[in-house]
Amino acid sequence: MSDTALRDHFSTMARNSAWSNHRLLSACEQLTDAEFAQERTSFFPSIQLTLNHNLIVDHIYMADMIGKGRKNIGLAGNIPYPKATELKLAQTEFDNSLIGFCDDLAPEDLDRIISITWGTGETSQEPIYLVLSHLFVHQIHHRGQAHAMLAGTNVPPPQLDEFFLNYDKPRRQGEPFTE
């Protein structure tokens, strides 16, 4: 895969992530605040905590990639957005910035090495293409958990895998973040 194709892939992944977040959080908006926060079985004990975690980590990795610093992300606590509607707005804002970041990458930026200082105090040197790859896998992992928890409510979980193929285009026509 050429560097240009890889950069284009990351731009498409950013749009897929935004679309998936939009669909999932739109479904979550149908829950009451109590249902959104209700304790459930998963890695994190609620849909609310899981999806807030996803957004917090999104901000952390973006701060690493742009050189802002992890401690300067401006989100307080484990649940900065207790309501699904608030979280959806914040996630959409982040998703738009991630799309812009990926669209603005030059192919040579993908190999740029950034320094990440972890919560353990350890520091590692990582290329942008691996950080982006990890960010997208992390999002998919936790969205899947939230999706499974949503299945235990009266709100049907949305389809999240109709994005990349030509066959999928009619199924997402007119939705945000699709081209």
Tab-separated table of C-alpha atoms in Angstrom:
chain	number	residue	atom	x	y	z
A	1	MET	CA	0.000	0.000	0.000
A	2	SER	CA	1.381	3.393	-0.934
A	3	ASP	CA	1.671	6.176	1.631
A	4	THR	CA	-1.047	8.086	-0.220
A	5	ALA	CA	-3.373	5.079	-0.117
A	6	LEU	CA	-2.676	4.629	3.599
A	7	ARG	CA	-3.384	8.304	4.294
A	8	ASP	CA	-6.632	8.026	2.320
A	9	HIS	CA	-7.494	4.900	4.305
A	10	PHE	CA	-7.078	6.794	7.580
A	11	SER	CA	-9.319	9.581	6.267
A	12	THR	CA	-11.938	6.976	5.402
A	13	MET	CA	-11.529	5.323	8.814
A	14	ALA	CA	-12.087	8.720	10.478
A	15	ARG	CA	-15.333	9.122	8.529
A	16	ASN	CA	-16.369	5.563	9.396
A	17	SER	CA	-15.673	6.245	13.052
A	18	ALA	CA	-17.721	9.458	12.969
A	19	TRP	CA	-20.593	7.694	11.200
A	20	SER	CA	-20.527	4.791	13.667
A	21	ASN	CA	-20.416	7.160	16.644
A	22	HIS	CA	-23.318	9.136	15.170
A	23	ARG	CA	-25.435	6.013	14.690
A	24	LEU	CA	-24.624	4.547	18.106
A	25	LEU	CA	-25.070	7.785	20.042
A	26	SER	CA	-28.310	8.555	18.160
A	27	ALA	CA	-29.613	5.227	19.440
A	28	CYS	CA	-28.358	6.033	22.950
A	29	GLU	CA	-30.267	9.329	22.872
A	30	GLN	CA	-33.443	7.230	22.909
A	31	LEU	CA	-32.507	5.904	26.367
A	32	THR	CA	-33.426	7.755	29.514
A	33	ASP	CA	-30.493	9.266	31.406
A	34	ALA	CA	-30.894	6.500	33.981
A	35	GLU	CA	-30.822	3.777	31.311
A	36	PHE	CA	-27.737	5.351	29.711
A	37	ALA	CA	-25.957	5.289	33.099
A	38	GLN	CA	-27.406	1.962	34.293
A	39	GLU	CA	-24.921	-0.663	35.457
A	40	ARG	CA	-24.500	-3.439	32.915
A	41	THR	CA	-22.088	-6.278	32.232
A	42	SER	CA	-19.046	-5.295	30.182
A	43	PHE	CA	-15.464	-4.068	30.588
A	44	PHE	CA	-16.822	-0.706	31.773
A	45	PRO	CA	-20.020	-1.063	33.794
A	46	SER	CA	-22.284	1.218	31.715
A	47	ILE	CA	-22.876	2.491	28.217
A	48	GLN	CA	-22.285	5.996	29.571
A	49	LEU	CA	-18.866	5.169	31.022
A	50	THR	CA	-17.802	3.132	27.980
A	51	LEU	CA	-18.578	5.849	25.445
A	52	ASN	CA	-17.146	8.626	27.627
A	53	HIS	CA	-13.969	6.534	27.926
A	54	ASN	CA	-13.825	6.289	24.140
A	55	LEU	CA	-14.022	10.065	23.751
A	56	ILE	CA	-11.453	10.709	26.497
A	57	VAL	CA	-8.974	8.340	24.857
A	58	ASP	CA	-9.680	9.904	21.450
A	59	HIS	CA	-8.641	13.253	22.918
A	60	ILE	CA	-5.556	11.763	24.555
A	61	TYR	CA	-4.217	10.275	21.320
A	62	MET	CA	-5.026	13.420	19.341
A	63	ALA	CA	-3.154	15.480	21.951
A	64	ASP	CA	-0.186	13.135	21.492
A	65	MET	CA	-0.290	13.429	17.705
A	66	ILE	CA	-0.546	17.224	17.591
A	67	GLY	CA	1.961	17.762	20.411
A	68	LYS	CA	-0.553	19.342	22.791
A	69	GLY	CA	0.176	17.008	25.693
A	70	ARG	CA	-2.112	14.493	27.346
A	71	LYS	CA	-2.605	16.572	30.463
A	72	ASN	CA	-4.089	19.413	28.409
A	73	ILE	CA	-7.156	17.723	26.948
A	74	GLY	CA	-9.623	19.689	29.078
A	75	LEU	CA	-11.938	16.828	30.058
A	76	ALA	CA	-12.605	16.304	33.764
A	77	GLY	CA	-13.281	12.941	35.377
A	78	ASN	CA	-14.352	9.635	33.877
A	79	ILE	CA	-17.752	10.948	32.766
A	80	PRO	CA	-17.358	14.479	31.423
A	81	TYR	CA	-20.616	14.063	29.466
A	82	PRO	CA	-23.239	12.274	31.605
A	83	LYS	CA	-26.068	12.654	29.052
A	84	ALA	CA	-26.061	10.923	25.666
A	85	THR	CA	-27.046	14.153	23.896
A	86	GLU	CA	-24.098	16.050	25.409
A	87	LEU	CA	-21.743	13.201	24.606
A	88	LYS	CA	-22.976	13.029	21.008
A	89	LEU	CA	-22.261	16.742	20.491
A	90	ALA	CA	-18.769	16.439	21.996
A	91	GLN	CA	-18.015	13.248	20.053
A	92	THR	CA	-19.166	14.858	16.789
A	93	GLU	CA	-16.900	17.840	17.440
A	94	PHE	CA	-13.961	15.512	18.046
A	95	ASP	CA	-14.826	13.353	15.031
A	96	ASN	CA	-14.819	16.413	12.781
A	97	SER	CA	-11.364	17.363	14.096
A	98	LEU	CA	-10.095	13.809	13.517
A	99	ILE	CA	-11.397	13.859	9.946
A	100	GLY	CA	-9.622	17.181	9.384
A	101	PHE	CA	-6.416	15.854	10.943
A	102	CYS	CA	-6.423	12.767	8.723
A	103	ASP	CA	-7.368	14.720	5.596
A	104	ASP	CA	-4.509	17.172	6.230
A	105	LEU	CA	-1.820	14.520	6.696
A	106	ALA	CA	0.894	14.477	4.079
A	107	PRO	CA	2.013	10.950	3.218
A	108	GLU	CA	5.358	11.586	4.959
A	109	ASP	CA	3.524	12.545	8.174
A	110	LEU	CA	2.477	8.924	8.644
A	111	ASP	CA	6.044	7.936	9.556
A	112	ARG	CA	6.574	10.944	11.856
A	113	ILE	CA	7.600	9.715	15.292
A	114	ILE	CA	5.871	11.116	18.344
A	115	SER	CA	6.717	10.623	21.979
A	116	ILE	CA	4.003	9.221	24.242
A	117	THR	CA	4.337	9.273	28.012
A	118	TRP	CA	2.046	6.642	29.476
A	119	GLY	CA	0.278	6.658	32.836
A	120	THR	CA	3.000	4.340	34.143
A	121	GLY	CA	5.602	7.034	33.489
A	122	GLU	CA	7.130	5.044	30.641
A	123	THR	CA	7.718	6.818	27.340
A	124	SER	CA	7.586	5.265	23.909
A	125	GLN	CA	8.320	6.527	20.427
A	126	GLU	CA	5.521	5.748	17.983
A	127	PRO	CA	4.890	6.570	14.319
A	128	ILE	CA	1.644	8.415	13.576
A	129	TYR	CA	0.357	5.558	11.391
A	130	LEU	CA	0.486	3.154	14.356
A	131	VAL	CA	-1.116	5.651	16.730
A	132	LEU	CA	-3.978	6.183	14.278
A	133	SER	CA	-4.321	2.431	13.781
A	134	HIS	CA	-4.528	1.942	17.542
A	135	LEU	CA	-7.004	4.808	17.974
A	136	PHE	CA	-9.392	3.270	15.441
A	137	VAL	CA	-9.090	-0.248	16.888
A	138	HIS	CA	-9.678	1.140	20.391
A	139	GLN	CA	-12.834	2.919	19.219
A	140	ILE	CA	-14.194	-0.170	17.459
A	141	HIS	CA	-13.456	-2.333	20.499
A	142	HIS	CA	-15.403	-0.152	22.930
A	143	ARG	CA	-18.204	0.743	20.509
A	144	GLY	CA	-18.769	-3.000	20.199
A	145	GLN	CA	-19.103	-3.286	23.957
A	146	ALA	CA	-21.573	-0.378	24.080
A	147	HIS	CA	-23.455	-1.914	21.152
A	148	ALA	CA	-23.788	-5.196	23.055
A	149	MET	CA	-24.993	-3.391	26.193
A	150	LEU	CA	-27.524	-1.462	24.112
A	151	ALA	CA	-28.915	-4.816	22.951
A	152	GLY	CA	-30.027	-5.340	26.566
A	153	THR	CA	-32.334	-2.311	26.385
A	154	ASN	CA	-35.546	-1.564	24.515
A	155	VAL	CA	-33.557	0.416	21.914
A	156	PRO	CA	-32.375	-1.709	19.005
A	157	PRO	CA	-28.626	-1.398	18.415
A	158	PRO	CA	-27.851	0.163	15.018
A	159	GLN	CA	-25.997	-1.532	12.207
A	160	LEU	CA	-22.384	-0.325	12.337
A	161	ASP	CA	-20.719	-2.260	9.534
A	162	GLU	CA	-22.381	-0.909	6.400
A	163	PHE	CA	-19.766	1.644	5.461
A	164	PHE	CA	-16.971	0.580	3.129
A	165	LEU	CA	-18.507	-1.448	0.332
A	166	ASN	CA	-20.385	-0.136	-2.686
A	167	TYR	CA	-23.158	-2.527	-1.636
A	168	ASP	CA	-23.495	-0.524	1.603
A	169	LYS	CA	-23.967	2.912	0.015
A	170	PRO	CA	-27.787	2.729	-0.313
A	171	ARG	CA	-28.040	1.682	3.369
A	172	ARG	CA	-26.347	4.857	4.581
A	173	GLN	CA	-27.513	7.326	1.952
A	174	GLY	CA	-28.111	10.793	3.354
A	175	GLU	CA	-26.420	10.052	6.676
A	176	PRO	CA	-23.698	12.301	8.094
A	177	PHE	CA	-20.028	11.540	7.445
A	178	THR	CA	-20.679	9.538	4.294
A	179	GLU	CA	-19.593	10.539	0.836
